[in-house]
Amino acid sequence: MQNFDQHTEVNQENWITKALESLKKEGVVVLRNLLESKTIDKINFSSNKILSKPNILGAPGYYQTDPFKKTYDAFLLGEEVINAIVNEKIINLIETYTGDKILICGTFLKHDIGANEVYFPYHRHTGVDLTKWDKKNRPYGCGVLLYLHDTEEGAFCYSLGSHKLSLEENDVGFMDQHPNLEELKNNLKRINGKAGDIIIFDENGFHGPEQPTKKPRTVILSTYQLAKYTNNKTRNAYPVVMSDLKNLTSTQLRCMGLGTGTNQSYEDLHFRKFDDIKYYKKIKKVIENKMFLSLMVHKIKYKIKSIIK
C-alpha cells in the first residue's frame, strides 16, 4: 500500500488554509506540532498503566470485548487527553470545514494488539445515527485520531477523495461492498505519522487501520458531528473527571456537550457491552463464587472467635 506522508505544521501562519485544502480535496489532513512532547509522554504513561491490567472488580484498567483490541474511556486518562482532543485549533478547523457548530461524539483509547487478522474492515460513517439530516447535507462530521507513537505499519488508512462519493446513489458502509471497489482500493493510502500527530478526516470517506498486521498500535480516537444533526446532544455518554475541565474555555465546554444530554446511554456503547459474551458470564460467576466463599470464611472465623471467647 502506498503511503500518505503529507502533513501540516500548525505553527505556520497559514496552517488552517492548507489543512482545509487537504480536507476538501483528499478528505484527510495530518496536523503536526500541535502538542508538546511532554504532553504525549504523560498520555503514554497513563495509557501504558491502564493497558497493563484489565478492568476487574472495579480496578482501573482496559476493557476487552474481543481478542483483537483493548479499549478505555480516554478522557479518564487525564486532562492532557481532554486538552488535546478539544484543542481550539481542532475545533476551529472542523467547524470551518463543516460550516457550523459541532459536538463531540465520544473519545476512547484503542490498542490494536497486532493479531495479524482482518477484524475491522475499511468502512465509512453514513449518517445513520443523525437526525433531521438529508444525505445531500455534507460534510456532517470529522474523525480525530491521535498517534501516541511513531506509526507506519498498521497505521490509519484513508481512501483519498472517497468523502465526495454520493450517498444518494449508494450508501453502503463497507468498502468491499461498494461498486467502485477497485478505484477505492487504488486511492487507499496509509497515513504515516509521528508521535503526537493528529489526523482529522471526513468520516464519510472510507477508512480504517491497516490490516492484517503483527504490529501493535495505540491511538486516541474521537469524532465530532454537527450539533444541529444530533438534537444538540452528544452521540455517546462518556465519563470525565470534572476537575480536569478546569482550564477549558466556553467553546471547548460547548463542544464537549456540557449540559446538553446524550443520545445513547453509557451502558450501550459497544465496548461496554459484555452481557452477550459467554466467557464474561463465566468469569462473573467465578468472581461471585469467590466473594461468597470469602464471606463464608469470614463468618466461620467470626463464629470460632466468639466460641473461644
PDB file of C-alpha atoms in Angstrom:
ATOM      1  CA  MET A   1       0.000   0.000   0.000  1.00  0.00           C
ATOM      2  CA  GLN A   2       1.250   3.485  -0.832  1.00  0.00           C
ATOM      3  CA  ASN A   3       1.932   5.990   1.921  1.00  0.00           C
ATOM      4  CA  PHE A   4       0.424   9.411   2.514  1.00  0.00           C
ATOM      5  CA  ASP A   5       3.301  11.361   4.043  1.00  0.00           C
ATOM      6  CA  GLN A   6       1.920  14.893   3.793  1.00  0.00           C
ATOM      7  CA  HIS A   7       1.364  16.918   6.946  1.00  0.00           C
ATOM      8  CA  THR A   8       0.515  20.459   8.024  1.00  0.00           C
ATOM      9  CA  GLU A   9       2.648  22.303  10.572  1.00  0.00           C
ATOM     10  CA  VAL A  10       0.256  24.126  12.902  1.00  0.00           C
ATOM     11  CA  ASN A  11       2.936  26.607  13.941  1.00  0.00           C
ATOM     12  CA  GLN A  12       2.878  28.107  10.450  1.00  0.00           C
ATOM     13  CA  GLU A  13       0.810  31.235   9.913  1.00  0.00           C
ATOM     14  CA  ASN A  14      -1.352  29.835   7.100  1.00  0.00           C
ATOM     15  CA  TRP A  15      -1.738  26.327   8.513  1.00  0.00           C
ATOM     16  CA  ILE A  16      -5.548  26.331   8.614  1.00  0.00           C
ATOM     17  CA  THR A  17      -5.787  27.257   4.918  1.00  0.00           C
ATOM     18  CA  LYS A  18      -3.539  24.329   3.982  1.00  0.00           C
ATOM     19  CA  ALA A  19      -5.432  21.991   6.321  1.00  0.00           C
ATOM     20  CA  LEU A  20      -8.777  22.970   4.801  1.00  0.00           C
ATOM     21  CA  GLU A  21      -7.431  22.434   1.289  1.00  0.00           C
ATOM     22  CA  SER A  22      -6.317  18.910   2.201  1.00  0.00           C
ATOM     23  CA  LEU A  23      -9.619  18.098   3.916  1.00  0.00           C
ATOM     24  CA  LYS A  24     -11.683  19.317   0.984  1.00  0.00           C
ATOM     25  CA  LYS A  25      -9.567  17.607  -1.670  1.00  0.00           C
ATOM     26  CA  GLU A  26      -8.403  14.392  -0.011  1.00  0.00           C
ATOM     27  CA  GLY A  27     -10.777  14.080   2.952  1.00  0.00           C
ATOM     28  CA  VAL A  28      -7.908  13.888   5.442  1.00  0.00           C
ATOM     29  CA  VAL A  29      -5.173  16.058   6.941  1.00  0.00           C
ATOM     30  CA  VAL A  30      -2.303  15.349   9.358  1.00  0.00           C
ATOM     31  CA  LEU A  31      -1.620  18.098  11.909  1.00  0.00           C
ATOM     32  CA  ARG A  32       1.911  18.215  13.313  1.00  0.00           C
ATOM     33  CA  ASN A  33       3.401  20.027  16.336  1.00  0.00           C
ATOM     34  CA  LEU A  34       0.051  20.806  17.924  1.00  0.00           C
ATOM     35  CA  LEU A  35       1.097  19.042  21.140  1.00  0.00           C
ATOM     36  CA  GLU A  36       4.312  19.214  23.128  1.00  0.00           C
ATOM     37  CA  SER A  37       6.371  16.040  23.557  1.00  0.00           C
ATOM     38  CA  LYS A  38       5.933  16.165  27.347  1.00  0.00           C
ATOM     39  CA  THR A  39       2.162  16.021  26.839  1.00  0.00           C
ATOM     40  CA  ILE A  40       2.491  12.868  24.733  1.00  0.00           C
ATOM     41  CA  ASP A  41       4.821  11.394  27.361  1.00  0.00           C
ATOM     42  CA  LYS A  42       2.195  11.940  30.080  1.00  0.00           C
ATOM     43  CA  ILE A  43      -0.566  10.440  27.947  1.00  0.00           C
ATOM     44  CA  ASN A  44       1.599   7.420  27.148  1.00  0.00           C
ATOM     45  CA  PHE A  45       2.441   6.924  30.813  1.00  0.00           C
ATOM     46  CA  SER A  46      -1.257   6.894  31.745  1.00  0.00           C
ATOM     47  CA  SER A  47      -2.178   4.720  28.754  1.00  0.00           C
ATOM     48  CA  ASN A  48       0.501   2.108  29.429  1.00  0.00           C
ATOM     49  CA  LYS A  49      -0.589   1.892  33.042  1.00  0.00           C
ATOM     50  CA  ILE A  50      -4.211   1.276  32.036  1.00  0.00           C
ATOM     51  CA  LEU A  51      -3.278  -1.209  29.296  1.00  0.00           C
ATOM     52  CA  SER A  52      -1.219  -3.270  31.748  1.00  0.00           C
ATOM     53  CA  LYS A  53      -4.252  -4.673  33.587  1.00  0.00           C
ATOM     54  CA  PRO A  54      -7.905  -5.449  32.841  1.00  0.00           C
ATOM     55  CA  ASN A  55     -10.871  -3.753  34.445  1.00  0.00           C
ATOM     56  CA  ILE A  56     -11.813  -6.341  37.105  1.00  0.00           C
ATOM     57  CA  LEU A  57     -13.648  -5.800  40.380  1.00  0.00           C
ATOM     58  CA  GLY A  58     -13.715  -2.042  39.752  1.00  0.00           C
ATOM     59  CA  ALA A  59      -9.944  -1.693  39.347  1.00  0.00           C
ATOM     60  CA  PRO A  60      -8.996   0.919  36.709  1.00  0.00           C
ATOM     61  CA  GLY A  61      -7.962  -0.993  33.619  1.00  0.00           C
ATOM     62  CA  TYR A  62      -8.685  -1.718  29.984  1.00  0.00           C
ATOM     63  CA  TYR A  63     -11.923  -3.099  28.520  1.00  0.00           C
ATOM     64  CA  GLN A  64     -11.784  -6.034  26.119  1.00  0.00           C
ATOM     65  CA  THR A  65     -14.785  -7.456  24.276  1.00  0.00           C
ATOM     66  CA  ASP A  66     -12.776  -9.332  21.618  1.00  0.00           C
ATOM     67  CA  PRO A  67      -9.248 -10.803  21.288  1.00  0.00           C
ATOM     68  CA  PHE A  68      -8.050  -8.147  18.834  1.00  0.00           C
ATOM     69  CA  LYS A  69      -8.011  -4.897  20.784  1.00  0.00           C
ATOM     70  CA  LYS A  70      -8.125  -3.217  24.192  1.00  0.00           C
ATOM     71  CA  THR A  71     -10.058  -0.010  24.841  1.00  0.00           C
ATOM     72  CA  TYR A  72     -10.649   2.532  27.585  1.00  0.00           C
ATOM     73  CA  ASP A  73     -12.510   5.793  28.148  1.00  0.00           C
ATOM     74  CA  ALA A  74      -9.766   8.183  27.063  1.00  0.00           C
ATOM     75  CA  PHE A  75     -10.883  11.259  28.994  1.00  0.00           C
ATOM     76  CA  LEU A  76     -10.279   9.314  32.215  1.00  0.00           C
ATOM     77  CA  LEU A  77      -6.571   9.268  31.315  1.00  0.00           C
ATOM     78  CA  GLY A  78      -6.345  12.875  32.468  1.00  0.00           C
ATOM     79  CA  GLU A  79      -6.567  16.488  31.420  1.00  0.00           C
ATOM     80  CA  GLU A  80      -3.792  16.074  28.830  1.00  0.00           C
ATOM     81  CA  VAL A  81      -6.108  13.962  26.649  1.00  0.00           C
ATOM     82  CA  ILE A  82      -9.024  16.340  27.154  1.00  0.00           C
ATOM     83  CA  ASN A  83      -6.952  19.396  26.281  1.00  0.00           C
ATOM     84  CA  ALA A  84      -5.571  17.636  23.200  1.00  0.00           C
ATOM     85  CA  ILE A  85      -8.865  16.430  21.730  1.00  0.00           C
ATOM     86  CA  VAL A  86     -10.833  19.638  22.413  1.00  0.00           C
ATOM     87  CA  ASN A  87      -7.957  21.873  21.410  1.00  0.00           C
ATOM     88  CA  GLU A  88      -9.480  25.056  19.977  1.00  0.00           C
ATOM     89  CA  LYS A  89      -7.400  24.763  16.811  1.00  0.00           C
ATOM     90  CA  ILE A  90      -9.045  21.388  16.111  1.00  0.00           C
ATOM     91  CA  ILE A  91     -12.484  22.805  16.893  1.00  0.00           C
ATOM     92  CA  ASN A  92     -11.901  25.829  14.659  1.00  0.00           C
ATOM     93  CA  LEU A  93     -10.686  23.657  11.783  1.00  0.00           C
ATOM     94  CA  ILE A  94     -13.628  21.244  11.927  1.00  0.00           C
ATOM     95  CA  GLU A  95     -16.265  23.947  12.409  1.00  0.00           C
ATOM     96  CA  THR A  96     -14.836  25.881   9.465  1.00  0.00           C
ATOM     97  CA  TYR A  97     -14.838  22.716   7.341  1.00  0.00           C
ATOM     98  CA  THR A  98     -18.356  21.588   8.310  1.00  0.00           C
ATOM     99  CA  GLY A  99     -19.755  25.122   8.378  1.00  0.00           C
ATOM    100  CA  ASP A 100     -21.437  25.082  11.776  1.00  0.00           C
ATOM    101  CA  LYS A 101     -21.132  24.258  15.474  1.00  0.00           C
ATOM    102  CA  ILE A 102     -20.018  20.753  16.410  1.00  0.00           C
ATOM    103  CA  LEU A 103     -20.389  18.360  19.331  1.00  0.00           C
ATOM    104  CA  ILE A 104     -18.090  15.556  20.351  1.00  0.00           C
ATOM    105  CA  CYS A 105     -19.451  12.021  19.947  1.00  0.00           C
ATOM    106  CA  GLY A 106     -17.086  10.296  22.351  1.00  0.00           C
ATOM    107  CA  THR A 107     -13.401   9.601  22.844  1.00  0.00           C
ATOM    108  CA  PHE A 108     -11.583   6.377  23.631  1.00  0.00           C
ATOM    109  CA  LEU A 109      -8.161   4.806  23.867  1.00  0.00           C
ATOM    110  CA  LYS A 110      -7.678   1.964  21.389  1.00  0.00           C
ATOM    111  CA  HIS A 111      -4.820  -0.516  21.427  1.00  0.00           C
ATOM    112  CA  ASP A 112      -4.739  -2.896  18.457  1.00  0.00           C
ATOM    113  CA  ILE A 113      -2.666  -5.862  19.611  1.00  0.00           C
ATOM    114  CA  GLY A 114      -1.364  -6.840  16.149  1.00  0.00           C
ATOM    115  CA  ALA A 115      -3.218 -10.130  15.761  1.00  0.00           C
ATOM    116  CA  ASN A 116      -2.398 -10.440  12.045  1.00  0.00           C
ATOM    117  CA  GLU A 117      -6.119 -10.721  11.272  1.00  0.00           C
ATOM    118  CA  VAL A 118      -8.645  -8.571   9.418  1.00  0.00           C
ATOM    119  CA  TYR A 119     -11.199  -7.896  12.135  1.00  0.00           C
ATOM    120  CA  PHE A 120     -12.283  -4.333  11.336  1.00  0.00           C
ATOM    121  CA  PRO A 121     -12.795  -3.833   7.566  1.00  0.00           C
ATOM    122  CA  TYR A 122     -12.483  -0.468   5.844  1.00  0.00           C
ATOM    123  CA  HIS A 123     -15.718   1.422   6.296  1.00  0.00           C
ATOM    124  CA  ARG A 124     -17.338   4.844   6.380  1.00  0.00           C
ATOM    125  CA  HIS A 125     -19.910   6.564   8.577  1.00  0.00           C
ATOM    126  CA  THR A 126     -23.049   7.147   6.533  1.00  0.00           C
ATOM    127  CA  GLY A 127     -25.026   9.336   8.931  1.00  0.00           C
ATOM    128  CA  VAL A 128     -27.457   6.649  10.114  1.00  0.00           C
ATOM    129  CA  ASP A 129     -27.105   7.991  13.652  1.00  0.00           C
ATOM    130  CA  LEU A 130     -28.063  11.555  12.683  1.00  0.00           C
ATOM    131  CA  THR A 131     -31.448  13.285  12.963  1.00  0.00           C
ATOM    132  CA  LYS A 132     -33.058  15.987  10.808  1.00  0.00           C
ATOM    133  CA  TRP A 133     -30.441  15.239   8.188  1.00  0.00           C
ATOM    134  CA  ASP A 134     -30.509  14.697   4.433  1.00  0.00           C
ATOM    135  CA  LYS A 135     -27.892  12.657   2.585  1.00  0.00           C
ATOM    136  CA  LYS A 136     -27.086  15.702   0.465  1.00  0.00           C
ATOM    137  CA  ASN A 137     -26.006  17.673   3.535  1.00  0.00           C
ATOM    138  CA  ARG A 138     -22.292  17.024   3.804  1.00  0.00           C
ATOM    139  CA  PRO A 139     -19.850  17.247   5.432  1.00  0.00           C
ATOM    140  CA  TYR A 140     -21.556  16.420   8.718  1.00  0.00           C
ATOM    141  CA  GLY A 141     -18.680  15.223  10.875  1.00  0.00           C
ATOM    142  CA  CYS A 142     -14.968  14.542  11.247  1.00  0.00           C
ATOM    143  CA  GLY A 143     -12.953  11.883  12.992  1.00  0.00           C
ATOM    144  CA  VAL A 144      -9.953  12.770  15.142  1.00  0.00           C
ATOM    145  CA  LEU A 145      -7.075  10.350  15.700  1.00  0.00           C
ATOM    146  CA  LEU A 146      -4.019  10.986  17.886  1.00  0.00           C
ATOM    147  CA  TYR A 147      -0.934   8.847  17.303  1.00  0.00           C
ATOM    148  CA  LEU A 148       0.753   8.010  20.615  1.00  0.00           C
ATOM    149  CA  HIS A 149       3.892   6.674  18.908  1.00  0.00           C
ATOM    150  CA  ASP A 150       5.580   6.867  15.512  1.00  0.00           C
ATOM    151  CA  THR A 151       3.275   4.838  13.293  1.00  0.00           C
ATOM    152  CA  GLU A 152       3.746   3.253   9.873  1.00  0.00           C
ATOM    153  CA  GLU A 153       2.864  -0.448   9.678  1.00  0.00           C
ATOM    154  CA  GLY A 154      -0.673  -0.830  10.995  1.00  0.00           C
ATOM    155  CA  ALA A 155      -1.364   2.891  10.600  1.00  0.00           C
ATOM    156  CA  PHE A 156      -4.691   4.555   9.870  1.00  0.00           C
ATOM    157  CA  CYS A 157      -5.664   4.322   6.201  1.00  0.00           C
ATOM    158  CA  TYR A 158      -7.951   6.505   4.093  1.00  0.00           C
ATOM    159  CA  SER A 159      -9.249   6.215   0.551  1.00  0.00           C
ATOM    160  CA  LEU A 160      -8.389   9.676  -0.726  1.00  0.00           C
ATOM    161  CA  GLY A 161     -11.334  11.544  -2.225  1.00  0.00           C
ATOM    162  CA  SER A 162     -13.893   8.929  -1.156  1.00  0.00           C
ATOM    163  CA  HIS A 163     -15.652  11.511   1.043  1.00  0.00           C
ATOM    164  CA  LYS A 164     -17.005  13.032  -2.184  1.00  0.00           C
ATOM    165  CA  LEU A 165     -18.908   9.899  -3.233  1.00  0.00           C
ATOM    166  CA  SER A 166     -22.672  10.315  -3.409  1.00  0.00           C
ATOM    167  CA  LEU A 167     -24.641   8.793  -0.546  1.00  0.00           C
ATOM    168  CA  GLU A 168     -27.856   9.227  -2.518  1.00  0.00           C
ATOM    169  CA  GLU A 169     -26.682   6.799  -5.196  1.00  0.00           C
ATOM    170  CA  ASN A 170     -25.039   4.308  -2.844  1.00  0.00           C
ATOM    171  CA  ASP A 171     -24.927   4.466   0.958  1.00  0.00           C
ATOM    172  CA  VAL A 172     -23.136   1.156   1.573  1.00  0.00           C
ATOM    173  CA  GLY A 173     -20.987   1.361   4.683  1.00  0.00           C
ATOM    174  CA  PHE A 174     -18.242  -1.179   3.931  1.00  0.00           C
ATOM    175  CA  MET A 175     -15.687  -0.538   1.212  1.00  0.00           C
ATOM    176  CA  ASP A 176     -15.551  -4.126  -0.054  1.00  0.00           C
ATOM    177  CA  GLN A 177     -19.291  -3.905  -0.857  1.00  0.00           C
ATOM    178  CA  HIS A 178     -19.052  -0.686  -2.874  1.00  0.00           C
ATOM    179  CA  PRO A 179     -19.335  -0.922  -6.697  1.00  0.00           C
ATOM    180  CA  ASN A 180     -16.277   1.358  -7.051  1.00  0.00           C
ATOM    181  CA  LEU A 181     -14.120  -1.004  -5.009  1.00  0.00           C
ATOM    182  CA  GLU A 182     -11.108  -1.094  -7.362  1.00  0.00           C
ATOM    183  CA  GLU A 183     -10.920   2.694  -7.549  1.00  0.00           C
ATOM    184  CA  LEU A 184     -11.298   2.962  -3.782  1.00  0.00           C
ATOM    185  CA  LYS A 185      -8.503   0.432  -3.261  1.00  0.00           C
ATOM    186  CA  ASN A 186      -6.224   2.324  -5.646  1.00  0.00           C
ATOM    187  CA  ASN A 187      -6.805   5.514  -3.649  1.00  0.00           C
ATOM    188  CA  LEU A 188      -6.356   3.814  -0.271  1.00  0.00           C
ATOM    189  CA  LYS A 189      -3.279   5.284   1.418  1.00  0.00           C
ATOM    190  CA  ARG A 190      -1.519   4.532   4.674  1.00  0.00           C
ATOM    191  CA  ILE A 191      -1.334   7.693   6.774  1.00  0.00           C
ATOM    192  CA  ASN A 192       2.116   7.549   8.329  1.00  0.00           C
ATOM    193  CA  GLY A 193       2.720   9.767  11.323  1.00  0.00           C
ATOM    194  CA  LYS A 194       4.896  10.662  14.279  1.00  0.00           C
ATOM    195  CA  ALA A 195       4.049  10.520  17.966  1.00  0.00           C
ATOM    196  CA  GLY A 196       1.749  13.470  18.654  1.00  0.00           C
ATOM    197  CA  ASP A 197       0.444  13.796  15.090  1.00  0.00           C
ATOM    198  CA  ILE A 198      -3.307  14.365  14.918  1.00  0.00           C
ATOM    199  CA  ILE A 199      -5.276  13.107  11.924  1.00  0.00           C
ATOM    200  CA  ILE A 200      -8.509  14.886  11.045  1.00  0.00           C
ATOM    201  CA  PHE A 201     -10.663  13.105   8.468  1.00  0.00           C
ATOM    202  CA  ASP A 202     -14.095  13.419   6.916  1.00  0.00           C
ATOM    203  CA  GLU A 203     -15.997  10.492   8.407  1.00  0.00           C
ATOM    204  CA  ASN A 204     -17.944   9.992   5.186  1.00  0.00           C
ATOM    205  CA  GLY A 205     -14.796   8.681   3.481  1.00  0.00           C
ATOM    206  CA  PHE A 206     -13.685   5.054   3.667  1.00  0.00           C
ATOM    207  CA  HIS A 207     -11.117   4.492   6.394  1.00  0.00           C
ATOM    208  CA  GLY A 208      -9.733   2.096   8.981  1.00  0.00           C
ATOM    209  CA  PRO A 209      -6.494   0.647  10.377  1.00  0.00           C
ATOM    210  CA  GLU A 210      -4.143  -1.260   8.073  1.00  0.00           C
ATOM    211  CA  GLN A 211      -4.825  -4.991   8.390  1.00  0.00           C
ATOM    212  CA  PRO A 212      -3.640  -7.680   8.686  1.00  0.00           C
ATOM    213  CA  THR A 213      -0.528  -6.753  10.642  1.00  0.00           C
ATOM    214  CA  LYS A 214       1.529  -8.093  13.528  1.00  0.00           C
ATOM    215  CA  LYS A 215       2.435  -4.559  14.600  1.00  0.00           C
ATOM    216  CA  PRO A 216       0.611  -3.244  17.698  1.00  0.00           C
ATOM    217  CA  ARG A 217      -0.850   0.255  17.530  1.00  0.00           C
ATOM    218  CA  THR A 218      -2.072   2.627  20.241  1.00  0.00           C
ATOM    219  CA  VAL A 219      -4.161   5.709  19.455  1.00  0.00           C
ATOM    220  CA  ILE A 220      -6.749   8.058  20.902  1.00  0.00           C
ATOM    221  CA  LEU A 221      -9.901   8.118  18.755  1.00  0.00           C
ATOM    222  CA  SER A 222     -12.676  10.691  18.718  1.00  0.00           C
ATOM    223  CA  THR A 223     -15.398  12.077  16.453  1.00  0.00           C
ATOM    224  CA  TYR A 224     -17.169  15.415  16.084  1.00  0.00           C
ATOM    225  CA  GLN A 225     -20.532  15.881  14.362  1.00  0.00           C
ATOM    226  CA  LEU A 226     -22.695  18.891  13.584  1.00  0.00           C
ATOM    227  CA  ALA A 227     -24.836  19.687  16.626  1.00  0.00           C
ATOM    228  CA  LYS A 228     -27.870  20.524  14.501  1.00  0.00           C
ATOM    229  CA  TYR A 229     -27.990  16.914  13.270  1.00  0.00           C
ATOM    230  CA  THR A 230     -27.717  15.310  16.733  1.00  0.00           C
ATOM    231  CA  ASN A 231     -30.539  17.183  18.519  1.00  0.00           C
ATOM    232  CA  ASN A 232     -27.728  19.181  20.122  1.00  0.00           C
ATOM    233  CA  LYS A 233     -26.746  16.123  22.168  1.00  0.00           C
ATOM    234  CA  THR A 234     -23.577  14.056  22.253  1.00  0.00           C
ATOM    235  CA  ARG A 235     -23.934  10.708  20.495  1.00  0.00           C
ATOM    236  CA  ASN A 236     -22.353   8.695  23.315  1.00  0.00           C
ATOM    237  CA  ALA A 237     -22.258   9.191  27.057  1.00  0.00           C
ATOM    238  CA  TYR A 238     -18.682   9.330  28.293  1.00  0.00           C
ATOM    239  CA  PRO A 239     -17.106   9.693  31.755  1.00  0.00           C
ATOM    240  CA  VAL A 240     -14.774  12.510  32.749  1.00  0.00           C
ATOM    241  CA  VAL A 241     -13.179  13.763  35.977  1.00  0.00           C
ATOM    242  CA  MET A 242     -14.794  17.168  36.498  1.00  0.00           C
ATOM    243  CA  SER A 243     -11.676  18.758  37.964  1.00  0.00           C
ATOM    244  CA  ASP A 244      -9.852  18.009  34.696  1.00  0.00           C
ATOM    245  CA  LEU A 245     -12.081  20.575  32.953  1.00  0.00           C
ATOM    246  CA  LYS A 246     -10.682  23.478  34.957  1.00  0.00           C
ATOM    247  CA  ASN A 247      -8.732  25.141  32.141  1.00  0.00           C
ATOM    248  CA  LEU A 248     -11.282  24.786  29.337  1.00  0.00           C
ATOM    249  CA  THR A 249     -12.898  27.723  27.582  1.00  0.00           C
ATOM    250  CA  SER A 250     -16.637  28.121  26.997  1.00  0.00           C
ATOM    251  CA  THR A 251     -16.108  26.989  23.385  1.00  0.00           C
ATOM    252  CA  GLN A 252     -14.373  23.796  24.472  1.00  0.00           C
ATOM    253  CA  LEU A 253     -17.052  23.021  27.071  1.00  0.00           C
ATOM    254  CA  ARG A 254     -19.764  23.603  24.466  1.00  0.00           C
ATOM    255  CA  CYS A 255     -18.121  21.157  22.088  1.00  0.00           C
ATOM    256  CA  MET A 256     -17.804  18.583  24.878  1.00  0.00           C
ATOM    257  CA  GLY A 257     -21.571  18.794  25.282  1.00  0.00           C
ATOM    258  CA  LEU A 258     -21.593  20.100  28.851  1.00  0.00           C
ATOM    259  CA  GLY A 259     -25.230  20.057  29.960  1.00  0.00           C
ATOM    260  CA  THR A 260     -26.629  19.046  26.551  1.00  0.00           C
ATOM    261  CA  GLY A 261     -27.628  15.440  27.206  1.00  0.00           C
ATOM    262  CA  THR A 262     -26.776  12.330  25.196  1.00  0.00           C
ATOM    263  CA  ASN A 263     -28.427  10.198  22.511  1.00  0.00           C
ATOM    264  CA  GLN A 264     -27.070   6.886  23.820  1.00  0.00           C
ATOM    265  CA  SER A 265     -26.828   5.592  27.361  1.00  0.00           C
ATOM    266  CA  TYR A 266     -23.464   4.949  28.968  1.00  0.00           C
ATOM    267  CA  GLU A 267     -24.002   1.166  29.024  1.00  0.00           C
ATOM    268  CA  ASP A 268     -24.990   0.887  25.356  1.00  0.00           C
ATOM    269  CA  LEU A 269     -21.645   1.833  23.830  1.00  0.00           C
ATOM    270  CA  HIS A 270     -20.219  -1.221  22.072  1.00  0.00           C
ATOM    271  CA  PHE A 271     -17.041  -1.635  24.148  1.00  0.00           C
ATOM    272  CA  ARG A 272     -19.045  -1.616  27.396  1.00  0.00           C
ATOM    273  CA  LYS A 273     -21.493  -4.356  26.362  1.00  0.00           C
ATOM    274  CA  PHE A 274     -20.363  -7.637  27.907  1.00  0.00           C
ATOM    275  CA  ASP A 275     -23.610  -9.477  28.628  1.00  0.00           C
ATOM    276  CA  ASP A 276     -23.605 -11.347  25.315  1.00  0.00           C
ATOM    277  CA  ILE A 277     -20.067 -12.650  25.779  1.00  0.00           C
ATOM    278  CA  LYS A 278     -20.071 -16.233  27.114  1.00  0.00           C
ATOM    279  CA  TYR A 279     -16.710 -16.115  28.889  1.00  0.00           C
ATOM    280  CA  TYR A 280     -17.727 -12.888  30.637  1.00  0.00           C
ATOM    281  CA  LYS A 281     -20.613 -14.721  32.270  1.00  0.00           C
ATOM    282  CA  LYS A 282     -18.235 -17.487  33.382  1.00  0.00           C
ATOM    283  CA  ILE A 283     -15.753 -15.004  34.826  1.00  0.00           C
ATOM    284  CA  LYS A 284     -18.618 -13.185  36.529  1.00  0.00           C
ATOM    285  CA  LYS A 285     -19.741 -16.456  38.134  1.00  0.00           C
ATOM    286  CA  VAL A 286     -16.196 -17.253  39.317  1.00  0.00           C
ATOM    287  CA  ILE A 287     -15.929 -13.839  40.978  1.00  0.00           C
ATOM    288  CA  GLU A 288     -19.345 -14.161  42.612  1.00  0.00           C
ATOM    289  CA  ASN A 289     -18.462 -17.626  43.947  1.00  0.00           C
ATOM    290  CA  LYS A 290     -15.113 -16.365  45.232  1.00  0.00           C
ATOM    291  CA  MET A 291     -16.798 -13.499  47.075  1.00  0.00           C
ATOM    292  CA  PHE A 292     -19.405 -15.875  48.506  1.00  0.00           C
ATOM    293  CA  LEU A 293     -16.677 -18.223  49.777  1.00  0.00           C
ATOM    294  CA  SER A 294     -14.794 -15.271  51.272  1.00  0.00           C
ATOM    295  CA  LEU A 295     -17.942 -14.223  53.070  1.00  0.00           C
ATOM    296  CA  MET A 296     -18.472 -17.750  54.429  1.00  0.00           C
ATOM    297  CA  VAL A 297     -14.857 -17.964  55.635  1.00  0.00           C
ATOM    298  CA  HIS A 298     -15.247 -14.603  57.354  1.00  0.00           C
ATOM    299  CA  LYS A 299     -18.420 -15.761  59.141  1.00  0.00           C
ATOM    300  CA  ILE A 300     -16.841 -19.052  60.216  1.00  0.00           C
ATOM    301  CA  LYS A 301     -13.781 -17.262  61.612  1.00  0.00           C
ATOM    302  CA  TYR A 302     -16.023 -14.824  63.481  1.00  0.00           C
ATOM    303  CA  LYS A 303     -18.087 -17.713  64.859  1.00  0.00           C
ATOM    304  CA  ILE A 304     -14.969 -19.577  66.054  1.00  0.00           C
ATOM    305  CA  LYS A 305     -13.644 -16.449  67.755  1.00  0.00           C
ATOM    306  CA  SER A 306     -16.940 -15.916  69.545  1.00  0.00           C
ATOM    307  CA  ILE A 307     -16.940 -19.539  70.794  1.00  0.00           C
ATOM    308  CA  ILE A 308     -13.334 -19.326  72.043  1.00  0.00           C
ATOM    309  CA  LYS A 309     -14.118 -16.159  73.963  1.00  0.00           C
TER     310      LYS A 309
END
